[in-house]
Amino acid sequence: MDNPILFLTILLPPFLGALVIGLTGRYLPRKLPGILGCATVLVSLAASIRGFVDLHHVEGALLEADFGVWFAVAPLTVRFHFLLDPLASFMTLVVSGVGFLIHVYSIGYMRHEARDERFFSFMNLFTGTMLTLVLAGNLPLMFIGWEGVGLCSYLLIGYWFTDGAKAAAGIKAFLVNRIGDLGFLIGIFLLVHAIGTVDFQALAQPALFESVGAGLLCGIGLCLFLGATGKSAQIPLYMWLPDAMAGPTPVSALIHAATMVTAGVYMVGRLGVLFAASGVLPIVAVVGAATAFFAATMALTERDLKKVLAYSTVSQLGFMFLAMGCGAYSAGIFHVYTHAFFKALLFLAAGSVIHALHGEQDIRRMGGLLRKLPVTGTTFLIGGLALAGLPLLSGYLSKDEILLAARTSFVPLWLLAELTALLTAAYVGRLVWLVFFGKTRIEAAAWAGVRESPPVMTGPLVVLAAGAALAGYVNLPHVVAHEGAALLKRFLAIAGEQAITASAAAEVAGLVVSGLVCFGGLALAYGFVVRRRAQLHARLARPGALGRLHALLLAKYFVDGFCMRYLAGGARKLAGVVHFLDELFVDAFLVRGVFGLLVRILGEATRLLQAGRVQAYGMALVLGGAAMLLYLLLSEIPW
Amino acid sequence: MVNVPILTITYALPLVGAAAILLIPRERAALARPLALFFTSLALIASLLACGRFDAALAGYQLVESTTWIPRLGITYHLGIDGISLPLVLLTTFLGPITVLSAFGCITERHKEFYAALLALIGFSLGSFLALDTVLFYLFFELMLVPMFLIIGIWGGKGRVHAAVKFFLFTVAGSLPFLLGLIALKIYSGSPTFGLTDLLSMPALAPSIQCWLFLAFAFAFAIKVPMVPVHTWLPDAHGEAPTPGSVWLAAVLLKVGVYGFLRFALPLFPVAVETFAPYLMALSVIGIVYGALLALAQTNMKRLVAYSSVSHMGYIMLGVFALNEAGIAGGVFQMVAHGLTTGGLFLLVGMLYERRHTLDIPSYGGLARVMPWHATAFMVVVLGSAALPGLCGFIGEFLVLLGAARVGWLWAALGGLGIIFGAAYLLVLYRGLMFGAVRHRQNESLPDLSLREGLVIAPVAVLIVVLGLLPSPVLQRVRPAVGEVLRRVEAGGAVAGRAAARPAAPPAFLDRATPPKED
């Protein structure tokens, strides 16, 4: 059913907000940009809810709107065509809902800044482009949102641009994403070549892919997946995300945890039929599981509060791709949704801690903060336990779905995922303990000044904590309540989803194992971090395998350093060499060689002119031109 | 009304303006500015009227003006526009008043002569896009050189003489074979005139003759574009030219080279085009990556933008020699997009130069705090240049790469490296100028955009967004004309006994995927 008004009320307010706040913000009263920014997202949220409700009454559960042709050239016509199906509707709720809470929190977080109109303008622009990405009805239109959110990410990572390192982190994020985006583009080109359409509705027809060669389909899938790894920080394009923590914390929560980084997962779900037909799903699963594992190990030793959460995000995104790779699309989207709650919560609560400690991010200089920050601490604990997969919290339910899918498709990946879940609980336990419990490692003077954040910040924390605890109940395991309880899965009904069949006993076993793994991880953390911290440090300090492993993890497997040094640095060196060659070889030798005699002769003339008599030369040119015209004119006259 | 020669009026208005400015007495030289603005604005209006009369659905030349001119030599006065020249004419007339307005800030001496030269340059550029007689085109092509040479040589920076002479020598070196090729073309084809329609109606030339003549033409146009390896005049010319000169050079002059390929070389020598297309595509891809790498190594901001032009012009040529609708239409669109974004970059860089009199990027830094409006406009233009979807650069590069991918996906992958490197040098430039702390005390108090500067850059920035979201009005007009060019290329290829080179059905996919090694 066509409903252009609905789409306009979802999409336009954040864009208008970005424009108005960006252009007039510096002339508005101090607090108005923040309020305006929240209001526009609230309008989007209301419209998203309306769309969600409407969808239940519409035949075929599909709303659409077509605003005409964007561009058309043989063989491709791209329209401004937007779609609201259950998947898109669900994502708009997550984006505008979590987005709204984070906008409200930001009013408090940014209140010490002299001005914040740039911040809210970019945040609104982000919300608008993210909603465009979600609602787009074809790949090129999705690409507007895709690169648009990347742009906002770049602008917001480098928000405090007077710090050169932060600006550089923004560039790194943009460029790494561009590598993925090139894959995305080539995927589109191959798709146009092979199938001739880029419309999502058309691409949901499995019959379309039957006549296409397997190699070509595989190529399309791989190219598009490369795009997804860039945006969603998976191997090999994950290294921009930890650096992205240079941005203000609400940005980390909204863009680098809850929404933008899940765009790759969403894209795979959106193109579910294509990915299922392309045969690259096993690669998606392996990349996801491997990323989840390696990122979790790096989170274990990281000392920066936000970066622990960043590696954790990379790891959880890996879980989502593992689900997608197993064809369990709704499980992946389910985890996108629960993760949006608990990870946004963790980041905002971390922001509250950093705010209270005036910018301190090193967890070695925290401890015991629960007493000083009761709301922040409690909500952080809830978010952390949801992340660790404590039974009955949201993260437990969504992660269990993924583990079940992995177990039924490929057992080694399942084992790796269970191991990762164990590590997850361990690093969560370590983080929560080091920040909020034990004896504080903050100096007494600073300790006395630590205050809980204002209600405008803690309010969103409480709402998100409720979500982190309860959000999972929209999609209960099959065994608990049979078909009726998997509300989300039935609602989403993603095309191309592969059915997972497991006996009731196997499901129960999975639920129990997940619970045990969570407690096991927490116990590990308790054992090493709480009880035997001193012994652990002594062991790590001695030379040996454990010490070397620790050093390896601290250096993040040397991958980032290698890439920055040899790839980024190499490109710069290459540029320098090319520059030198261009001046020396191409300009001085090759070109003059080609021109040969001509230049040598004219060169003599040039030397006469080097003495500044260029006007005379110009005059000669003009006279020459005039003479030519005169000749042509004279030849016209019949003598 | 119907018979008003609107095309002649369009290009003659700036030329009349140039003459008028030269005629004002020296003590009233201040009149040069308003006069220049007046005449370029009139030309803009005239071109818009022509656009209004243009029928978007037709493929052939429209608003044609044709009379004999020098019958003894077979030279005619023949003007007309189609969907390829119309966007370029509009780009030229749109940038006319903007370039004049930008000159107010940076031209401090010999006002009269400068504005006369600039208006002559504008008039000749328009003429070259309108001419349908090959000799007439050649005349405009050559005449453009004179005012450009003077603008660089008189109002340029320290190395202006060297740069001007280098620019002149390169271009003249290309012109000579072009002129000889023209004469040979008329003799071999047996055409009664130099008019393009007459030349095209002659029976096809022998393939070997086509190849030689194509090379003669291509040499001239490739220097103008410029394609690697004959690009080395461009950074010098840009580095030394005053702001309006750089803007015009990048936004309009380079396009004349591509236009020459599209208007003359492709339809006239279809067999040769088919033969040389892979080599020219390879040179284009090399140009994209090579230019981008060079841009990455620059610390002089004008040279950086100049090398970015080499890279972007590589995209345009890649699209043109993909020889399919997406590629060529994308190339034409990219010409407009590049005109706006690179023109905009030179305008903004020029505004910085006027304030600090240095082009050295490390002399700046932290300007986003000092000059927020300038930084905002700069961001829009940079993103347009970096082909952000939703801005004009994206449409051009997307279509070009789509066209290249239809020849072989590796072309698109290699050409697409430019979007990564392009983002790299542009964002590094932006960071260098705008981000970080303010390191030099002079930069603390730089004034933000003046009203005049706002009027210069705002239309460019707005058009970058508008064309990115609504490219259809342009593409609709471009497509029929591109179809006509392709029809000629394919027909020519078929006549010469070659199989239709690019069948519509998907070819073997990796066919021609490996670019031939450059020789």
CSV table of N, CA, C and O in Angstrom, one decimal, chain A residues 23 26-27 69-75 80 143-144 147 151 154 161-162 167-168 171 174-175 178 182 185-186 189-190 193 572 575 578-579 582 586-587 591 595 598 602 606 615 617 621 628 632 635-636, chain B residues 69-72 110 149 165-166 168-170 173 229 231-232 290 293-294 297-298 307 325-326 368 372-373 386-387 389 401-402 406 413 416 419 424 427-428 431 435-437 468-469 471-472 479 509:
chain,number,residue,atom,x,y,z
A,23,LEU,N,22.4,25.3,10.4
A,23,LEU,CA,22.5,26.6,9.8
A,23,LEU,C,22.2,27.8,10.8
A,23,LEU,O,22.8,28.8,10.7
A,26,ARG,N,23.8,28.5,15.8
A,26,ARG,CA,24.7,29.3,16.6
A,26,ARG,C,24.0,30.7,17.0
A,26,ARG,O,24.6,31.4,17.7
A,27,TYR,N,22.8,30.9,16.4
A,27,TYR,CA,22.1,32.1,16.8
A,27,TYR,C,21.0,31.9,17.7
A,27,TYR,O,20.3,32.7,18.1
A,69,VAL,N,11.9,9.2,-10.0
A,69,VAL,CA,13.2,8.7,-10.5
A,69,VAL,C,14.3,9.5,-9.9
A,69,VAL,O,14.3,10.7,-9.8
A,70,TRP,N,15.3,8.7,-9.4
A,70,TRP,CA,16.6,9.4,-8.9
A,70,TRP,C,17.5,9.6,-10.1
A,70,TRP,O,17.8,10.7,-10.5
A,71,PHE,N,17.9,8.5,-10.7
A,71,PHE,CA,18.6,8.6,-12.0
A,71,PHE,C,18.3,7.4,-12.8
A,71,PHE,O,17.9,6.3,-12.3
A,72,ALA,N,18.3,7.5,-14.2
A,72,ALA,CA,18.0,6.4,-15.1
A,72,ALA,C,19.0,6.5,-16.2
A,72,ALA,O,19.1,7.5,-16.9
A,73,VAL,N,19.7,5.4,-16.5
A,73,VAL,CA,20.6,5.3,-17.6
A,73,VAL,C,20.5,3.8,-18.0
A,73,VAL,O,20.5,2.9,-17.1
A,74,ALA,N,20.4,3.5,-19.3
A,74,ALA,CA,20.4,2.1,-19.6
A,74,ALA,C,21.7,1.4,-19.0
A,74,ALA,O,22.8,2.0,-19.1
A,75,PRO,N,21.6,0.4,-18.3
A,75,PRO,CA,20.5,-0.6,-18.1
A,75,PRO,C,19.8,-0.4,-16.8
A,75,PRO,O,19.3,-1.4,-16.3
A,80,PHE,N,13.4,6.8,-6.2
A,80,PHE,CA,13.3,7.1,-4.7
A,80,PHE,C,12.2,6.3,-4.2
A,80,PHE,O,11.1,6.8,-4.0
A,143,PHE,N,22.6,2.9,-0.4
A,143,PHE,CA,23.9,3.4,-0.4
A,143,PHE,C,24.0,4.8,0.1
A,143,PHE,O,25.0,5.2,0.6
A,144,ILE,N,23.0,5.6,-0.2
A,144,ILE,CA,23.0,7.0,0.3
A,144,ILE,C,23.0,7.0,1.8
A,144,ILE,O,23.8,7.7,2.4
A,147,GLU,N,26.6,5.4,3.1
A,147,GLU,CA,27.7,6.3,3.2
A,147,GLU,C,27.4,7.5,4.0
A,147,GLU,O,28.2,8.2,4.6
A,151,LEU,N,29.5,9.1,6.9
A,151,LEU,CA,29.9,10.5,7.0
A,151,LEU,C,29.7,11.1,8.4
A,151,LEU,O,30.5,11.7,9.0
A,154,TYR,N,32.2,9.8,10.7
A,154,TYR,CA,33.4,10.6,10.6
A,154,TYR,C,33.4,11.9,11.3
A,154,TYR,O,34.3,12.3,12.0
A,161,PHE,N,37.5,18.5,17.0
A,161,PHE,CA,38.5,18.4,16.0
A,161,PHE,C,39.8,19.2,16.3
A,161,PHE,O,40.8,19.0,15.6
A,162,THR,N,39.8,20.0,17.3
A,162,THR,CA,41.0,20.7,17.6
A,162,THR,C,42.1,19.7,18.1
A,162,THR,O,43.2,20.0,18.1
A,167,ALA,N,40.7,13.9,15.0
A,167,ALA,CA,40.3,14.1,13.6
A,167,ALA,C,40.9,12.9,12.8
A,167,ALA,O,40.3,12.4,11.8
A,168,ALA,N,42.1,12.4,13.1
A,168,ALA,CA,42.7,11.3,12.4
A,168,ALA,C,41.9,10.0,12.5
A,168,ALA,O,41.7,9.3,11.6
A,171,ILE,N,39.1,10.1,10.1
A,171,ILE,CA,39.6,9.7,8.7
A,171,ILE,C,39.8,8.2,8.6
A,171,ILE,O,39.4,7.6,7.6
A,174,PHE,N,36.5,6.5,8.1
A,174,PHE,CA,35.9,6.8,6.8
A,174,PHE,C,36.6,6.0,5.7
A,174,PHE,O,36.0,5.4,4.9
A,175,LEU,N,38.0,5.9,5.8
A,175,LEU,CA,38.7,5.3,4.7
A,175,LEU,C,38.5,3.8,4.8
A,175,LEU,O,38.4,3.1,3.8
A,178,ARG,N,35.4,3.0,3.4
A,178,ARG,CA,35.4,3.2,1.9
A,178,ARG,C,35.9,1.9,1.2
A,178,ARG,O,35.4,1.6,0.1
A,182,LEU,N,33.6,0.2,-1.6
A,182,LEU,CA,34.0,-0.2,-3.0
A,182,LEU,C,33.5,-1.6,-3.3
A,182,LEU,O,32.9,-1.8,-4.4
A,185,LEU,N,29.8,-1.3,-4.0
A,185,LEU,CA,29.5,-0.8,-5.3
A,185,LEU,C,29.7,-1.8,-6.4
A,185,LEU,O,28.9,-2.0,-7.3
A,186,ILE,N,30.8,-2.5,-6.3
A,186,ILE,CA,31.1,-3.6,-7.3
A,186,ILE,C,30.0,-4.6,-7.2
A,186,ILE,O,29.6,-5.2,-8.2
A,189,PHE,N,27.2,-3.4,-9.2
A,189,PHE,CA,27.5,-3.5,-10.6
A,189,PHE,C,27.3,-4.9,-11.1
A,189,PHE,O,26.7,-5.1,-12.2
A,190,LEU,N,27.9,-5.8,-10.4
A,190,LEU,CA,27.7,-7.2,-10.8
A,190,LEU,C,26.3,-7.7,-10.8
A,190,LEU,O,25.8,-8.4,-11.7
A,193,HIS,N,24.7,-6.4,-13.8
A,193,HIS,CA,25.1,-7.2,-14.9
A,193,HIS,C,24.4,-8.5,-15.0
A,193,HIS,O,23.9,-9.0,-16.0
A,572,ARG,N,51.3,6.2,1.6
A,572,ARG,CA,51.9,7.5,1.6
A,572,ARG,C,53.3,7.5,1.0
A,572,ARG,O,53.7,8.4,0.2
A,575,ALA,N,53.0,7.3,-2.6
A,575,ALA,CA,52.6,8.6,-3.2
A,575,ALA,C,53.9,9.4,-3.3
A,575,ALA,O,54.1,10.1,-4.4
A,578,VAL,N,55.9,8.1,-6.3
A,578,VAL,CA,55.2,8.5,-7.6
A,578,VAL,C,55.4,10.0,-7.9
A,578,VAL,O,55.7,10.4,-9.0
A,579,HIS,N,55.3,10.8,-6.8
A,579,HIS,CA,55.5,12.2,-7.0
A,579,HIS,C,56.9,12.5,-7.5
A,579,HIS,O,57.1,13.3,-8.5
A,582,ASP,N,57.2,11.3,-11.1
A,582,ASP,CA,56.4,12.2,-12.0
A,582,ASP,C,57.2,13.4,-12.4
A,582,ASP,O,57.3,13.8,-13.6
A,586,VAL,N,58.5,11.4,-15.7
A,586,VAL,CA,57.4,11.7,-16.7
A,586,VAL,C,57.6,13.1,-17.3
A,586,VAL,O,57.6,13.3,-18.5
A,587,ASP,N,57.7,14.0,-16.3
A,587,ASP,CA,57.8,15.4,-16.8
A,587,ASP,C,59.1,15.7,-17.5
A,587,ASP,O,59.1,16.2,-18.6
A,591,VAL,N,58.0,13.1,-21.2
A,591,VAL,CA,57.3,14.0,-22.0
A,591,VAL,C,58.2,14.8,-22.9
A,591,VAL,O,57.8,14.9,-24.1
A,595,PHE,N,58.0,14.9,-26.9
A,595,PHE,CA,58.0,16.1,-27.8
A,595,PHE,C,59.2,16.3,-28.5
A,595,PHE,O,59.3,17.0,-29.6
A,598,LEU,N,60.6,19.2,-31.2
A,598,LEU,CA,59.7,20.4,-31.2
A,598,LEU,C,60.0,21.2,-29.9
A,598,LEU,O,60.2,22.4,-30.0
A,602,LEU,N,61.4,25.0,-29.6
A,602,LEU,CA,60.6,26.1,-28.9
A,602,LEU,C,61.2,26.5,-27.6
A,602,LEU,O,61.0,27.6,-27.2
A,606,THR,N,61.6,29.9,-25.8
A,606,THR,CA,61.2,30.1,-24.4
A,606,THR,C,62.3,30.9,-23.6
A,606,THR,O,61.9,31.8,-22.8
A,615,GLN,N,54.4,39.6,-21.9
A,615,GLN,CA,53.3,40.5,-22.5
A,615,GLN,C,53.6,40.6,-24.0
A,615,GLN,O,52.7,40.6,-24.8
A,617,TYR,N,55.1,38.6,-25.8
A,617,TYR,CA,54.8,37.4,-26.4
A,617,TYR,C,53.3,37.2,-26.6
A,617,TYR,O,52.8,36.8,-27.7
A,621,LEU,N,50.9,36.8,-30.0
A,621,LEU,CA,49.9,35.8,-30.2
A,621,LEU,C,48.6,36.5,-30.6
A,621,LEU,O,48.0,36.0,-31.6
A,628,MET,N,45.3,36.0,-38.7
A,628,MET,CA,44.6,34.8,-39.2
A,628,MET,C,43.1,35.2,-39.6
A,628,MET,O,42.6,34.9,-40.6
A,632,LEU,N,41.2,35.3,-43.2
A,632,LEU,CA,40.0,34.6,-43.5
A,632,LEU,C,38.9,35.6,-44.1
A,632,LEU,O,38.2,35.3,-45.0
A,635,SER,N,39.8,36.6,-47.7
A,635,SER,CA,39.5,35.5,-48.6
A,635,SER,C,38.1,35.5,-48.9
A,635,SER,O,37.6,34.9,-49.9
A,636,GLU,N,37.3,36.1,-48.1
A,636,GLU,CA,35.8,36.1,-48.3
A,636,GLU,C,35.4,37.0,-49.4
A,636,GLU,O,34.5,36.8,-50.1
B,69,TRP,N,30.5,30.4,-44.8
B,69,TRP,CA,31.4,31.4,-44.3
B,69,TRP,C,32.5,31.7,-45.2
B,69,TRP,O,32.7,32.8,-45.8
B,70,ILE,N,33.3,30.7,-45.5
B,70,ILE,CA,34.4,30.9,-46.4
B,70,ILE,C,34.3,29.7,-47.4
B,70,ILE,O,35.0,28.7,-47.3
B,71,PRO,N,33.4,29.9,-48.4
B,71,PRO,CA,33.1,28.8,-49.3
B,71,PRO,C,34.3,28.2,-50.0
B,71,PRO,O,34.4,27.0,-50.2
B,72,ARG,N,35.3,29.1,-50.3
B,72,ARG,CA,36.4,28.6,-51.1
B,72,ARG,C,37.2,27.6,-50.3
B,72,ARG,O,37.8,26.7,-50.9
B,110,ARG,N,45.7,46.1,-13.2
B,110,ARG,CA,45.3,45.9,-14.6
B,110,ARG,C,43.9,45.3,-14.7
B,110,ARG,O,43.7,44.3,-15.3
B,149,PHE,N,46.6,32.0,-21.5
B,149,PHE,CA,48.0,32.2,-21.4
B,149,PHE,C,48.3,33.6,-20.7
B,149,PHE,O,49.1,33.7,-19.9
B,165,VAL,N,54.2,29.5,-20.2
B,165,VAL,CA,54.9,29.0,-21.4
B,165,VAL,C,54.7,27.5,-21.6
B,165,VAL,O,54.5,26.9,-22.6
B,166,LYS,N,54.8,26.8,-20.4
B,166,LYS,CA,54.7,25.3,-20.5
B,166,LYS,C,53.2,25.0,-20.9
B,166,LYS,O,53.0,24.1,-21.8
B,168,PHE,N,51.3,26.8,-22.7
B,168,PHE,CA,51.2,27.1,-24.1
B,168,PHE,C,51.8,26.1,-25.0
B,168,PHE,O,51.2,25.6,-26.0
B,169,LEU,N,53.0,25.7,-24.7
B,169,LEU,CA,53.8,24.8,-25.5
B,169,LEU,C,53.1,23.4,-25.6
B,169,LEU,O,52.9,22.8,-26.7
B,170,PHE,N,52.6,22.9,-24.5
B,170,PHE,CA,51.9,21.6,-24.5
B,170,PHE,C,50.7,21.7,-25.4
B,170,PHE,O,50.5,20.8,-26.3
B,173,ALA,N,51.6,22.1,-29.1
B,173,ALA,CA,52.1,20.8,-29.6
B,173,ALA,C,51.0,19.9,-30.0
B,173,ALA,O,51.1,19.1,-31.0
B,229,PRO,N,50.3,10.3,-19.9
B,229,PRO,CA,51.4,11.0,-19.2
B,229,PRO,C,51.6,12.4,-19.7
B,229,PRO,O,52.7,13.0,-19.4
B,231,HIS,N,50.1,15.1,-18.6
B,231,HIS,CA,49.4,15.9,-17.7
B,231,HIS,C,50.3,16.9,-17.0
B,231,HIS,O,49.8,17.7,-16.2
B,232,THR,N,51.6,16.9,-17.2
B,232,THR,CA,52.5,17.6,-16.3
B,232,THR,C,52.4,19.1,-16.4
B,232,THR,O,52.9,19.8,-15.6
B,290,TYR,N,47.1,7.2,-10.4
B,290,TYR,CA,48.3,8.0,-10.4
B,290,TYR,C,48.1,9.4,-9.9
B,290,TYR,O,48.8,9.9,-9.1
B,293,LEU,N,47.4,9.4,-6.2
B,293,LEU,CA,48.6,9.2,-5.4
B,293,LEU,C,49.4,10.5,-5.4
B,293,LEU,O,49.9,10.9,-4.3
B,294,LEU,N,49.5,11.1,-6.5
B,294,LEU,CA,50.2,12.4,-6.6
B,294,LEU,C,49.6,13.4,-5.7
B,294,LEU,O,50.2,14.2,-5.0
B,297,ALA,N,50.5,13.2,-2.1
B,297,ALA,CA,51.9,13.6,-1.8
B,297,ALA,C,52.1,15.1,-1.7
B,297,ALA,O,53.2,15.6,-1.4
B,298,GLN,N,51.1,15.9,-2.0
B,298,GLN,CA,51.2,17.4,-2.1
B,298,GLN,C,51.1,18.1,-0.8
B,298,GLN,O,50.3,17.7,0.1
B,307,TYR,N,46.1,17.9,-9.1
B,307,TYR,CA,46.3,16.4,-9.3
B,307,TYR,C,45.0,15.7,-9.1
B,307,TYR,O,44.8,14.7,-9.7
B,325,GLU,N,26.1,3.3,-22.8
B,325,GLU,CA,25.4,4.5,-22.4
B,325,GLU,C,25.7,5.0,-21.0
B,325,GLU,O,25.9,6.2,-20.7
B,326,ALA,N,25.7,4.0,-20.1
B,326,ALA,CA,26.0,4.4,-18.7
B,326,ALA,C,27.4,5.1,-18.6
B,326,ALA,O,27.5,6.1,-17.9
B,368,ALA,N,38.4,25.6,11.1
B,368,ALA,CA,37.0,25.3,11.3
B,368,ALA,C,36.4,26.1,12.5
B,368,ALA,O,35.3,26.5,12.4
B,372,PRO,N,33.9,29.2,10.5
B,372,PRO,CA,32.9,28.1,10.4
B,372,PRO,C,32.2,28.0,9.1
B,372,PRO,O,31.9,26.9,8.6
B,373,TRP,N,31.8,29.2,8.6
B,373,TRP,CA,31.0,29.1,7.3
B,373,TRP,C,31.8,28.6,6.1
B,373,TRP,O,31.4,27.8,5.3
B,386,ALA,N,34.4,14.0,-3.3
B,386,ALA,CA,34.7,12.6,-2.9
B,386,ALA,C,33.6,11.6,-3.2
B,386,ALA,O,33.5,10.5,-2.8
B,387,ALA,N,32.6,12.1,-4.0
B,387,ALA,CA,31.5,11.3,-4.5
B,387,ALA,C,30.7,10.7,-3.4
B,387,ALA,O,30.4,9.5,-3.4
B,389,PRO,N,27.3,9.7,-1.9
B,389,PRO,CA,26.0,9.6,-2.5
B,389,PRO,C,25.0,10.6,-2.0
B,389,PRO,O,25.0,11.0,-0.8
B,401,LEU,N,31.6,4.0,-13.4
B,401,LEU,CA,32.1,2.7,-13.0
B,401,LEU,C,31.1,1.6,-13.4
B,401,LEU,O,31.5,0.5,-13.8
B,402,LEU,N,29.8,2.0,-13.4
B,402,LEU,CA,28.8,1.0,-13.9
B,402,LEU,C,29.1,0.7,-15.4
B,402,LEU,O,29.1,-0.5,-15.8
B,406,ARG,N,30.6,-2.9,-17.2
B,406,ARG,CA,29.9,-3.6,-18.3
B,406,ARG,C,31.0,-4.1,-19.3
B,406,ARG,O,30.7,-5.0,-20.1
B,413,ALA,N,36.8,-2.2,-10.7
B,413,ALA,CA,37.5,-2.4,-9.4
B,413,ALA,C,38.8,-1.5,-9.3
B,413,ALA,O,39.0,-0.9,-8.3
B,416,GLY,N,37.8,2.0,-9.3
B,416,GLY,CA,37.1,2.3,-8.0
B,416,GLY,C,38.2,2.6,-6.9
B,416,GLY,O,37.8,3.2,-5.9
B,419,ILE,N,38.1,6.0,-5.5
B,419,ILE,CA,37.2,6.5,-4.5
B,419,ILE,C,37.8,6.3,-3.1
B,419,ILE,O,37.4,7.1,-2.2
B,424,ALA,N,40.9,9.8,0.6
B,424,ALA,CA,42.1,10.0,1.5
B,424,ALA,C,42.7,11.4,1.3
B,424,ALA,O,42.8,12.1,2.2
B,427,LEU,N,40.2,14.2,2.5
B,427,LEU,CA,40.0,14.3,4.0
B,427,LEU,C,41.3,14.8,4.6
B,427,LEU,O,41.3,15.5,5.6
B,428,VAL,N,42.4,14.3,4.1
B,428,VAL,CA,43.7,14.8,4.6
B,428,VAL,C,43.9,16.3,4.4
B,428,VAL,O,44.3,17.0,5.3
B,431,ARG,N,41.5,18.0,6.9
B,431,ARG,CA,42.1,18.0,8.2
B,431,ARG,C,43.2,19.0,8.3
B,431,ARG,O,43.3,19.7,9.3
B,435,PHE,N,41.1,21.2,10.7
B,435,PHE,CA,41.1,20.6,12.0
B,435,PHE,C,42.4,20.8,12.7
B,435,PHE,O,43.3,21.4,12.2
B,436,GLY,N,42.5,20.3,13.9
B,436,GLY,CA,43.7,20.5,14.8
B,436,GLY,C,43.6,21.8,15.5
B,436,GLY,O,42.6,22.5,15.3
B,437,ALA,N,44.7,22.1,16.2
B,437,ALA,CA,44.7,23.4,16.8
B,437,ALA,C,45.2,24.5,15.9
B,437,ALA,O,45.8,24.2,14.9
B,468,GLY,N,23.0,16.2,-7.1
B,468,GLY,CA,23.2,14.9,-6.6
B,468,GLY,C,21.8,14.2,-6.3
B,468,GLY,O,21.7,13.0,-6.4
B,469,LEU,N,20.8,15.0,-5.9
B,469,LEU,CA,19.5,14.4,-5.6
B,469,LEU,C,18.6,14.4,-6.8
B,469,LEU,O,17.8,13.5,-6.9
B,471,PRO,N,19.5,14.4,-10.5
B,471,PRO,CA,20.3,14.4,-11.7
B,471,PRO,C,19.5,14.2,-13.0
B,471,PRO,O,20.0,14.4,-14.1
B,472,SER,N,18.2,13.7,-12.8
B,472,SER,CA,17.5,13.3,-14.0
B,472,SER,C,17.3,14.4,-15.0
B,472,SER,O,17.4,14.1,-16.2
B,479,ARG,N,21.0,11.5,-22.5
B,479,ARG,CA,20.9,10.2,-23.0
B,479,ARG,C,20.6,10.1,-24.5
B,479,ARG,O,21.3,9.3,-25.2
B,509,PHE,N,32.1,-13.1,-18.9
B,509,PHE,CA,32.2,-12.1,-17.9
B,509,PHE,C,33.6,-11.5,-17.7
B,509,PHE,O,33.8,-10.4,-17.5
